[in-house]
Coordinates of C-alpha atoms in Angstrom, one line a residue:
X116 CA -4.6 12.7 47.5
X117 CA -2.5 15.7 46.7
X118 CA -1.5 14.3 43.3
X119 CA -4.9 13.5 42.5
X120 CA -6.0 17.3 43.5
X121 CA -3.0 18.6 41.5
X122 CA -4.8 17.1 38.3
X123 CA -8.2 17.6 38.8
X124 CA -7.0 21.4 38.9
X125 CA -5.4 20.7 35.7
X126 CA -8.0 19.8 33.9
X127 CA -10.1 22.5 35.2
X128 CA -7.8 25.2 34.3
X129 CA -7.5 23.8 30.2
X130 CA -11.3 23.9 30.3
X131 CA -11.5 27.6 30.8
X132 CA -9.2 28.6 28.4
X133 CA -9.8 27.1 24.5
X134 CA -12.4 27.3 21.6
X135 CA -15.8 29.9 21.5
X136 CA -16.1 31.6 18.3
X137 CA -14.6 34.8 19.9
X138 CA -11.4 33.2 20.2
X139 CA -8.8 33.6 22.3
X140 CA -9.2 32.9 25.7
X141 CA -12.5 31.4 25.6
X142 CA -14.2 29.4 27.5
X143 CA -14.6 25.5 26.6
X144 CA -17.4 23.3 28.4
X145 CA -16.3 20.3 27.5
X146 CA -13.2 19.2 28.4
X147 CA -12.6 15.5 28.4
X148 CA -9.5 13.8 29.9
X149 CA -8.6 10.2 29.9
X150 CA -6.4 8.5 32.4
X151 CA -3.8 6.3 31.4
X152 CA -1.8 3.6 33.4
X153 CA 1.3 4.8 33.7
X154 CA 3.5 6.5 31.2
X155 CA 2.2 7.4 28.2
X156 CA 4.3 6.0 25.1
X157 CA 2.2 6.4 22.0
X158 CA -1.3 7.4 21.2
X159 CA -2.8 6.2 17.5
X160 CA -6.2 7.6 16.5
X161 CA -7.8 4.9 14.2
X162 CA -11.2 3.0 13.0
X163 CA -10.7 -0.1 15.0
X164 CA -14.1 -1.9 14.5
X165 CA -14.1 -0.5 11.1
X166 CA -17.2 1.8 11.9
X167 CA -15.5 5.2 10.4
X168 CA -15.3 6.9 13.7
X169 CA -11.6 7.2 15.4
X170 CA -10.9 4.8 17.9
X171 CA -8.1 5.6 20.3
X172 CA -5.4 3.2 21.2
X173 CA -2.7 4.0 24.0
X174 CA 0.4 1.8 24.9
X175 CA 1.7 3.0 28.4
X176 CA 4.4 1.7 31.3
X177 CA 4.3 1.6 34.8
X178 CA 8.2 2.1 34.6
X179 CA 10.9 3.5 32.3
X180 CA 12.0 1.0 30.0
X181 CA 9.9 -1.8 31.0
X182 CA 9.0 -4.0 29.2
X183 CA 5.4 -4.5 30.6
X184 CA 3.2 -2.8 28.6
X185 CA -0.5 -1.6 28.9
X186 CA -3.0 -1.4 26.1
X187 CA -5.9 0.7 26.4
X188 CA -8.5 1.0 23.6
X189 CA -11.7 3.7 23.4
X190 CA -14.2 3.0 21.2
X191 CA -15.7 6.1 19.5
X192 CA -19.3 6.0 19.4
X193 CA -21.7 8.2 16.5
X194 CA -24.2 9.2 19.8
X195 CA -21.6 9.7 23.1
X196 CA -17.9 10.0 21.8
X197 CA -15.0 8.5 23.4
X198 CA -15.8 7.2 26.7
X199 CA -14.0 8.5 29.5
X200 CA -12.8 5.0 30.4
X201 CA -11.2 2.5 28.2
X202 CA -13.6 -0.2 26.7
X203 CA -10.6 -2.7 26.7
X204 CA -7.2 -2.8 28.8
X205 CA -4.9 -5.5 28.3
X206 CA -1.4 -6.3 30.0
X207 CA 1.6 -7.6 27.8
X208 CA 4.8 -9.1 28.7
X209 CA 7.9 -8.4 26.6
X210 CA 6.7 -5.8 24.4
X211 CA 8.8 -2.6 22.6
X212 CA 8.1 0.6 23.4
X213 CA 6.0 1.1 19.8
X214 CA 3.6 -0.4 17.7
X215 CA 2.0 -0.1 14.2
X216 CA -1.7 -0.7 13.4
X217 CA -2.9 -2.9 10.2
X218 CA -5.8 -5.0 9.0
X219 CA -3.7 -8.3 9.0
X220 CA -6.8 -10.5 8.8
X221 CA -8.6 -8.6 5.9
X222 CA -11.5 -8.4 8.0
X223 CA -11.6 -4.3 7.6
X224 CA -10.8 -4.0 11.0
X225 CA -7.4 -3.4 12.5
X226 CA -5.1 -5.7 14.4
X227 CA -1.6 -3.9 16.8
X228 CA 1.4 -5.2 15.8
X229 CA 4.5 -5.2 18.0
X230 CA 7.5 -6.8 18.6
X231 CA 7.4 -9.1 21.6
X232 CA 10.5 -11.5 22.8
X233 CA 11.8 -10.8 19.2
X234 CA 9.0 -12.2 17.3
X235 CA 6.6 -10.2 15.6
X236 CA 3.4 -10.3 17.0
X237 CA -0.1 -9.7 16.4
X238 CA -2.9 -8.6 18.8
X239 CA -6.9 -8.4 17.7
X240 CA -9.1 -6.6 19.8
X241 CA -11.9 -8.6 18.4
X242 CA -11.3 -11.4 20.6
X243 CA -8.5 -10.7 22.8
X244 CA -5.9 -13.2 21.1
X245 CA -2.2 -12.8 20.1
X246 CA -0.7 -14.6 17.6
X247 CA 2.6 -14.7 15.2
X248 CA 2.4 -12.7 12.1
X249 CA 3.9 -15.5 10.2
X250 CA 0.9 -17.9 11.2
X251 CA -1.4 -15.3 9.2
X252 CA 0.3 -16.7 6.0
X253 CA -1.2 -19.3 3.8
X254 CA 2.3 -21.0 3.5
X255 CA 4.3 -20.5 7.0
X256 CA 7.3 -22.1 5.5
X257 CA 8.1 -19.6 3.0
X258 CA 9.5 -17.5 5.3
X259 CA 11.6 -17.8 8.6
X260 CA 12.4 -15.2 10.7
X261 CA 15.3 -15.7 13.5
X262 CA 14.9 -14.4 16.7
X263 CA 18.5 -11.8 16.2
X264 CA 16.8 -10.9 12.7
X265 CA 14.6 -8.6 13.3
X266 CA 15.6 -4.9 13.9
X267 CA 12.4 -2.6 13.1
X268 CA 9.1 -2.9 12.7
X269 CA 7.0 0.2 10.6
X270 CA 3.4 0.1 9.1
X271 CA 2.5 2.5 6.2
X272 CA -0.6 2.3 5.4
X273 CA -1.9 -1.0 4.6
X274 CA 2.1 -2.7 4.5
X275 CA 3.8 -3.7 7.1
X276 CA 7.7 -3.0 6.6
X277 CA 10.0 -5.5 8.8
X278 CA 13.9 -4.6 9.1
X279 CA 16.4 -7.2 9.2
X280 CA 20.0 -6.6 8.6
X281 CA 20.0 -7.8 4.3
X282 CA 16.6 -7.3 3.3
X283 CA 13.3 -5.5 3.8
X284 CA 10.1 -7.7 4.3
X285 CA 7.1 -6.2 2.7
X286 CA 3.3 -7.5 4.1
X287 CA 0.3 -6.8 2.3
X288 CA -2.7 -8.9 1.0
X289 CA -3.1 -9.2 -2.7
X290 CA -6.8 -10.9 -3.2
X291 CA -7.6 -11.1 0.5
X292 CA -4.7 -13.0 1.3
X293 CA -1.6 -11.9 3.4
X294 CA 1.6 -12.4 1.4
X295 CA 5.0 -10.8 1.6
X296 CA 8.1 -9.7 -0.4
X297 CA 11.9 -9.3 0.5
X298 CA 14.3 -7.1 -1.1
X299 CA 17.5 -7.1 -0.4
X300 CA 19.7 -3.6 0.4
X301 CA 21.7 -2.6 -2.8
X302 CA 24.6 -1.0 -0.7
X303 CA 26.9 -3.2 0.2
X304 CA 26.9 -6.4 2.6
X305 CA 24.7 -7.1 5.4
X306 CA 24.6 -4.3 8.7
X307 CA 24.6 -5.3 12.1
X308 CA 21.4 -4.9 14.2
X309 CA 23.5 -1.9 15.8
X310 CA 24.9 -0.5 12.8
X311 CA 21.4 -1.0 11.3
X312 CA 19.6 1.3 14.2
X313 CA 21.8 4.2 13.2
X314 CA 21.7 3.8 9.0
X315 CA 18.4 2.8 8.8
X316 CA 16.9 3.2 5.2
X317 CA 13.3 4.6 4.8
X318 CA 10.7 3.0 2.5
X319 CA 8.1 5.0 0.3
X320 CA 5.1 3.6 -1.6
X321 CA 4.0 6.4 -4.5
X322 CA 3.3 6.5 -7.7
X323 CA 6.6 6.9 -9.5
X324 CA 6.3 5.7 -13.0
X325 CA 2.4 5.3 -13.9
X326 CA -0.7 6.6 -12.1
X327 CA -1.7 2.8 -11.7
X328 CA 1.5 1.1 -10.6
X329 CA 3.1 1.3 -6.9
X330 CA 7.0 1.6 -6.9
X331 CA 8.9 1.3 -3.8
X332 CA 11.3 4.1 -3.3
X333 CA 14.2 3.5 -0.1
X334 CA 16.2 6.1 0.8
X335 CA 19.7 5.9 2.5
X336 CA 22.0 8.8 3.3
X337 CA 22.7 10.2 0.2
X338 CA 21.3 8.3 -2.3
X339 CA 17.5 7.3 -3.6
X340 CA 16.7 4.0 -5.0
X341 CA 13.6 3.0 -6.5
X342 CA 11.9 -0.5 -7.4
X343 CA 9.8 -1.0 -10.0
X344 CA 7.2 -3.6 -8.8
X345 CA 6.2 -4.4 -12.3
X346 CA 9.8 -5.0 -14.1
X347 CA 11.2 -5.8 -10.6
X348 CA 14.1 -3.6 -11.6
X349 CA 16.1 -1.2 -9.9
X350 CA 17.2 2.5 -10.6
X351 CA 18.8 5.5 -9.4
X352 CA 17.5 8.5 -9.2
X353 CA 17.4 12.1 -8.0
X354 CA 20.3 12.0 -5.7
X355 CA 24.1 10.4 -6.4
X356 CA 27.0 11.2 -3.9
X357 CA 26.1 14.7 -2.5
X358 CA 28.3 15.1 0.7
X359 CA 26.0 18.1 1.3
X360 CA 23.0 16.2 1.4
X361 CA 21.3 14.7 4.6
X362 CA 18.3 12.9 5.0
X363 CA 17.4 11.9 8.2
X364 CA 13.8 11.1 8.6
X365 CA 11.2 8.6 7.4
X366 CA 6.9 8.9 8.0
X367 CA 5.1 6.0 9.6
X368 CA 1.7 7.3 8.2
X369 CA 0.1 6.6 11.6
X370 CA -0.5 9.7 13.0
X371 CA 0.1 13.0 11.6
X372 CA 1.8 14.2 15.0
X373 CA 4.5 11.6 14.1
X374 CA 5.3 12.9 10.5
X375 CA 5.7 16.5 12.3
X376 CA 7.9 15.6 15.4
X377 CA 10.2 14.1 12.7
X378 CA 13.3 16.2 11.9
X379 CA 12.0 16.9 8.1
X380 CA 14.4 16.5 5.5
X381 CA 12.7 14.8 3.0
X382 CA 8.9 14.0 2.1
X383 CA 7.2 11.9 -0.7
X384 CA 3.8 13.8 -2.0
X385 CA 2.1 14.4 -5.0
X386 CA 2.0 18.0 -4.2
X387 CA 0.3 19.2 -7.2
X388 CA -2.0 16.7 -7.8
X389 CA -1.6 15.0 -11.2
X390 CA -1.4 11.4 -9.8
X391 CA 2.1 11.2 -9.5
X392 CA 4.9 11.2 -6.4
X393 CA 6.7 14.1 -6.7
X394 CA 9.9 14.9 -3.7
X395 CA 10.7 17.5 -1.6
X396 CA 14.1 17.5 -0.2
X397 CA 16.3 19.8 2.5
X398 CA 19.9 20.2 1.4
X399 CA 22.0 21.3 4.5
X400 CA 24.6 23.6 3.4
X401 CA 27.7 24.5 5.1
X402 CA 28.4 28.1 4.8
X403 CA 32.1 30.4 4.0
X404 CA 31.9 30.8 8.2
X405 CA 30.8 27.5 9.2
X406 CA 27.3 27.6 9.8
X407 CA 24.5 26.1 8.3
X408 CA 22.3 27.2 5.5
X409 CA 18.9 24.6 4.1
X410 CA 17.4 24.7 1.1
X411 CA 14.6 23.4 -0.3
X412 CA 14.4 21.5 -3.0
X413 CA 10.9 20.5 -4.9
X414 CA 11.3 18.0 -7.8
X415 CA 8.1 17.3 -9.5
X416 CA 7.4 14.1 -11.5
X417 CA 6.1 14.5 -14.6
X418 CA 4.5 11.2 -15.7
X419 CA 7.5 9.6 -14.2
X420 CA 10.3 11.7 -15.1
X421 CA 11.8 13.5 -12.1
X422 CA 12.7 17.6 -13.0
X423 CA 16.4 17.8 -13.8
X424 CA 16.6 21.2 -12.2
X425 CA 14.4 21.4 -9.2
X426 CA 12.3 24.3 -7.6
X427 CA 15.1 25.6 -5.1
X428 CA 13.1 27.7 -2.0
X429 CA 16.0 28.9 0.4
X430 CA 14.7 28.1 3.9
X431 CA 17.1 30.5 6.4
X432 CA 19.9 30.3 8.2
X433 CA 19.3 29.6 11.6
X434 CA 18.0 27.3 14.4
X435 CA 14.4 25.6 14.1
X436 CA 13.9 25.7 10.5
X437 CA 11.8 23.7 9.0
X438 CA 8.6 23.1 6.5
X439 CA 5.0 21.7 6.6
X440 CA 2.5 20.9 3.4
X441 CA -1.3 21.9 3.3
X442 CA -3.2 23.0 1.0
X443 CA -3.7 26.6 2.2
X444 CA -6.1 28.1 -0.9
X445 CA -8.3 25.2 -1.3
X446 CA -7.6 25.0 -5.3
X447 CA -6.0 21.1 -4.9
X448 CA -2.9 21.3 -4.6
X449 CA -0.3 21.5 -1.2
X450 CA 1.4 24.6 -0.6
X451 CA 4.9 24.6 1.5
X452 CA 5.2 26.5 4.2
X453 CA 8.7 27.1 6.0
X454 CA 8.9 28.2 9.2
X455 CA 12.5 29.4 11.2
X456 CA 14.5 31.8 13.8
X457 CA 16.1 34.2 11.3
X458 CA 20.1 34.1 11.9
X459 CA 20.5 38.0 12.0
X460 CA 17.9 38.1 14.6
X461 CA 19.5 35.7 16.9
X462 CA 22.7 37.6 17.2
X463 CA 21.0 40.5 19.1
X464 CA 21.5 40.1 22.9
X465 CA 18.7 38.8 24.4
X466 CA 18.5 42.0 26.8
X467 CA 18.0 44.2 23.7
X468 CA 15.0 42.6 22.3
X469 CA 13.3 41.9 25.7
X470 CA 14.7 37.8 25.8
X471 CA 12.3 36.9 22.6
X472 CA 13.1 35.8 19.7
X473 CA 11.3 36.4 16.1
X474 CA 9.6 32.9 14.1
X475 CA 9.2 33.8 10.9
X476 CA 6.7 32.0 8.2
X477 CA 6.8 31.9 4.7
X478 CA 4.2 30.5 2.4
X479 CA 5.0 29.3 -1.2
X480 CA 1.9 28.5 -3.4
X481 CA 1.9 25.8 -5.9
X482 CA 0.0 25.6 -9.1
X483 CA -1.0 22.3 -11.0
X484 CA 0.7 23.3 -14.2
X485 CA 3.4 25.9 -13.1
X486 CA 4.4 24.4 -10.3
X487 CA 5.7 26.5 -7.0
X488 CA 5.7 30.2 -7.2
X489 CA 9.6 31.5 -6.3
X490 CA 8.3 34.0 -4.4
X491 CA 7.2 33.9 -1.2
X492 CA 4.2 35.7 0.5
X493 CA 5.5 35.8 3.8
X494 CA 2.2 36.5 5.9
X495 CA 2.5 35.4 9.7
X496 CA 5.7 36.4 12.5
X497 CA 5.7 36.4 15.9
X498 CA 8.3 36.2 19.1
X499 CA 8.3 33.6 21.7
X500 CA 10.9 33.1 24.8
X501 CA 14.7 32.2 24.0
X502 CA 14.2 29.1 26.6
X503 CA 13.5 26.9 23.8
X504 CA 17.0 26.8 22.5
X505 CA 17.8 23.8 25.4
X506 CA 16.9 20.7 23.1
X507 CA 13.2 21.9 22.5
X508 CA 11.5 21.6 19.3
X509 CA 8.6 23.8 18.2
X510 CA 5.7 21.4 16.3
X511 CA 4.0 23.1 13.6
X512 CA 0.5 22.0 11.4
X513 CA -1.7 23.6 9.1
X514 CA -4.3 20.1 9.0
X515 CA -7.3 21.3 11.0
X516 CA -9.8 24.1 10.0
X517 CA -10.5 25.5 13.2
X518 CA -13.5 28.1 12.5
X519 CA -15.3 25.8 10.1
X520 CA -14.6 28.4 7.3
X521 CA -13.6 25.6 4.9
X522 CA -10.1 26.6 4.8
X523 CA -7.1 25.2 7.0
X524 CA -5.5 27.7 9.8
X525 CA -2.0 27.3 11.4
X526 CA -1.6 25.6 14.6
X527 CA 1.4 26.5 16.8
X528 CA 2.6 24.2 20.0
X529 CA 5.4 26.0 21.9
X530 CA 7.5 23.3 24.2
X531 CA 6.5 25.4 27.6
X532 CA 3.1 24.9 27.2
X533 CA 1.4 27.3 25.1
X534 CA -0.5 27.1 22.0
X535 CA -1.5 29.3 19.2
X536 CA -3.6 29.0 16.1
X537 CA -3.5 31.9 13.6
X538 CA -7.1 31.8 10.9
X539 CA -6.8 31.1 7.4
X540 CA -7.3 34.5 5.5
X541 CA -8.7 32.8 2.9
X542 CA -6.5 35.0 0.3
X543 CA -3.0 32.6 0.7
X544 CA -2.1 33.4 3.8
X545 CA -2.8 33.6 7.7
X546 CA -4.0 36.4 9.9
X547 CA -0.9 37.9 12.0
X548 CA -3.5 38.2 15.2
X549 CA -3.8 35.1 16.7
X550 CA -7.0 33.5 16.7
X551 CA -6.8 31.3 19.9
X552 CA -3.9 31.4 22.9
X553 CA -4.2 28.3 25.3
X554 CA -1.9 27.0 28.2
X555 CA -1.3 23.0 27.4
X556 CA 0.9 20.8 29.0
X557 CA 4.4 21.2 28.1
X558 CA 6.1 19.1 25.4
X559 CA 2.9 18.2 24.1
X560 CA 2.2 15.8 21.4
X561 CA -0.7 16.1 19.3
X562 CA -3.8 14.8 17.1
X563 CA -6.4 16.4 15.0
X564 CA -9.1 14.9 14.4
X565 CA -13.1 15.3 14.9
X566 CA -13.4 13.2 18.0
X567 CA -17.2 14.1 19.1
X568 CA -18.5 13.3 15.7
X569 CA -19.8 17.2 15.3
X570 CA -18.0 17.9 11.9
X571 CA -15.8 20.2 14.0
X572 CA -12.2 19.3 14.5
X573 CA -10.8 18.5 17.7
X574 CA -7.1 18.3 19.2
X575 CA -5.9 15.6 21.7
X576 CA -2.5 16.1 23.6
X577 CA -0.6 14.1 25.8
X578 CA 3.0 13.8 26.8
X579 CA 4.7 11.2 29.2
X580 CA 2.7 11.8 31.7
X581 CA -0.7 10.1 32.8
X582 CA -3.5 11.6 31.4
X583 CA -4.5 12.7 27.6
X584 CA -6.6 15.8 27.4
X585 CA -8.9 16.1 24.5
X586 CA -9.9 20.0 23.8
X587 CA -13.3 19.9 22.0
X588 CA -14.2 22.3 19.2
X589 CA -17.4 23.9 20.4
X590 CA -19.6 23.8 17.0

């Protein structure tokens, strides 16, 4: 009774304190919340039924590292929304803790896959079955996957990318029909599944070479290999035997929370919009008095040639640095924008400067033919609490236009519980006075999307615990 109190008065006090078009501390009317068996593990925004309205699917666990798993799915509907309850709630046995979602069947709808007692699996929603992966193939001999074989399982787009400990297995339907590809790692003999965990390469599809051929691009530590899928040959590029150099993440496409709760070292775009994949990449440098400095480095591809000398922006030195992409002036292209604790300002005693700290933002605009400006227009700064240095990450986006001015504003989600979103100034920059200030629950995860089906976006949050708020952006 008392818990149940405790979170009906949680849901109250989000709905008095989010979007009008006065801003900050407004009221909001509609509120929705969802609750969720168990523990919340992952939330995917997605057309299911293939309708073009987001679905929401949840995995969740009655108990830390069980592997019991729940599946709840919400159907998005063009006249009521997201019901409050899920339209479909299934029970697994022997599940991970993630999953990917794909059309497998090439029926344009989309199937959860998982791993389950080692095997990959494959759930449709369409008529409650689960079935093996490798049953969707026309010939189920061609491949054979042992039970110790397979390490990780990541869906980009419409691939599905298993890991084994030699070779990376490629799904995808060519002509409506589900085939595969393996290619084998280039450095060195097989890993072990634990070995594997810890080293695990990262798999790109762009446009490297020509605006209408795919390459496969992996990345491992140091190095960056990429596959030409038409002359099925392999070549080096960008990066050979830098010690300096770290690359540590890898994007899943699923949900753009997921990209940004990444540690971001490295991103595949075609940032100024000529059809082609350009890179982005965060050199970690170690400094005369053994601190760390990143830079950023931008190498654009120009019709498949990668720029010898890249665009260097110097991030800071400092805790909490890192970068997002958006296209912040509406003219095609992404802009960069870097965001970090300056190092000078850190050394002050937190009694001097009232226990806050300064997070600074810089904005670097690019152009289709110049490429990134060198200087930045640093627009937006603000202080937050010094608790945030225990193992706490601050998640940035600039994704959702919030006033429905056409232009996309920065969103800001503190670890404590708080949010911020500074307006697009429509001139390249943000507004230093914050648009909106709402409490949200603490280490938050987050989706934007429009939700209600009112051309306004929205922002769901959830965390580990049992219910996933959705804050409605009153049109």
């Amino acid at each position: 009774m008392i818990r149940t109190i405790k979170k009906t008065l949680v849901v109250v006090f989000f709905s008095l304190i989010f979007f009008s078009e006065k801003g900050i501390y407004a009221e909001l009317r509609n509120v929705r919340s969802f609750r969720i068996k168990g523990r919340v593990l992952k939330v995917v925004s997605i057309d299911i039924n293939g309708d073009k309205l987001p679905d929401l699917i949840c995995m969740s666990s009655v108990q830390d590292h069980s592997d019991l798993k729940y599946f709840s799915l919400f159907y998005n509907s063009a006249q009521a929304g997201l019901p409050y309850k899920p339209d479909k709630e299934l029970k697994i046995q022997g599940v991970s803790d993630t999953f990917t979602v794909t059309d497998v069947t090439g029926d344009e709808g989309k199937e959860i896959i998982f791993q389950k007692d080692k095997r990959l699996k494959v759930l449709s929603f369409g008529n409650d079955t689960l079935f093996n992966l490798i049953d969707c193939l026309e010939n189920k001999d061609a491949l054979y996957l042992r039970e110790n074989q397979i390490i990780k399982v990541k869906g980009s787009k419409k691939e599905l990318h298993v890991y084994t400990p030699s070779t990376i297995i490629i799904f995808h339907k060519r002509s409506g029909v589900l085939t595969f590809e393996e290619i084998p790692y280039l450095w060195g003999r097989p890993l072990t599944p634990i070995l594997l965990l810890s080293r695990l390469p990262v798999v790109f599809r762009g446009r490297i070479k020509g605006k209408n051929r795919i390459e496969l691009m992996t990345v491992k530590h140091d190095k960056i290999q990429i596959f030409d899928t038409v002359q099925n040959t392999r070549t080096w590029s960008l990066v050979k035997n830098e010690p300096d150099t770290t690359l540590f993440f890898g994007v899943d496409q699923v949900s753009e929370e997921e990209v940004l709760s990444e540690k971001k070292n490295l991103l595949l775009e075609d940032i100024n919009s000529d059809g082609f994949t350009d890179v982005i990449l965060v050199r970690v440098v170690k400094t005369v008095s053994f601190k760390e400095r990143r830079e950023l480095y931008v190498y654009l591809n120009k019709s498949g040639v990668f720029s010898i000398n890249p665009d260097n922006i110097f991030i800071s030195e400092g805790l909490y640095t890192g970068f997002v992409t958006g296209d912040i002036n509406n003219d095609g292209t992404k802009d960069i924008v870097t965001y970090s604790i300056p190092l000078d300002y850190m050394q002050i005693p937190a009694y001097v400067t009232g226990n806050k700290l300064l997070v600074r933002f810089k904005i670097y605009p690019c152009k289709k033919k110049s490429g990134f400006s060198k200087r930045a227009l640093e627009k937006v700064s603000f202080k937050i609490s010094t608790n945030i240095l225990k193992n706490k990450e601050i998640k940035v986006s600039i994704s959702g236009d919030f006033n429905r001015d056409g232009f996309r504003d920065l969103m800001l989600l503190l670890p404590w519980g708080k949010m911020k979103i500074f307006l697009n100034n429509q001139q390249g920059g943000f507004n230093e006075k914050e648009f909106i200030v709402a409490a949200v629950p603490a280490n938050s995860r987050f989706i934007i999307n429009d939700f209600n089906n009112d051309r306004a976006e929205d922002i769901m949050l959830w965390n580990s615990k049992q219910i996933i708020l959705m804050l409605l952006n009153r049109r």
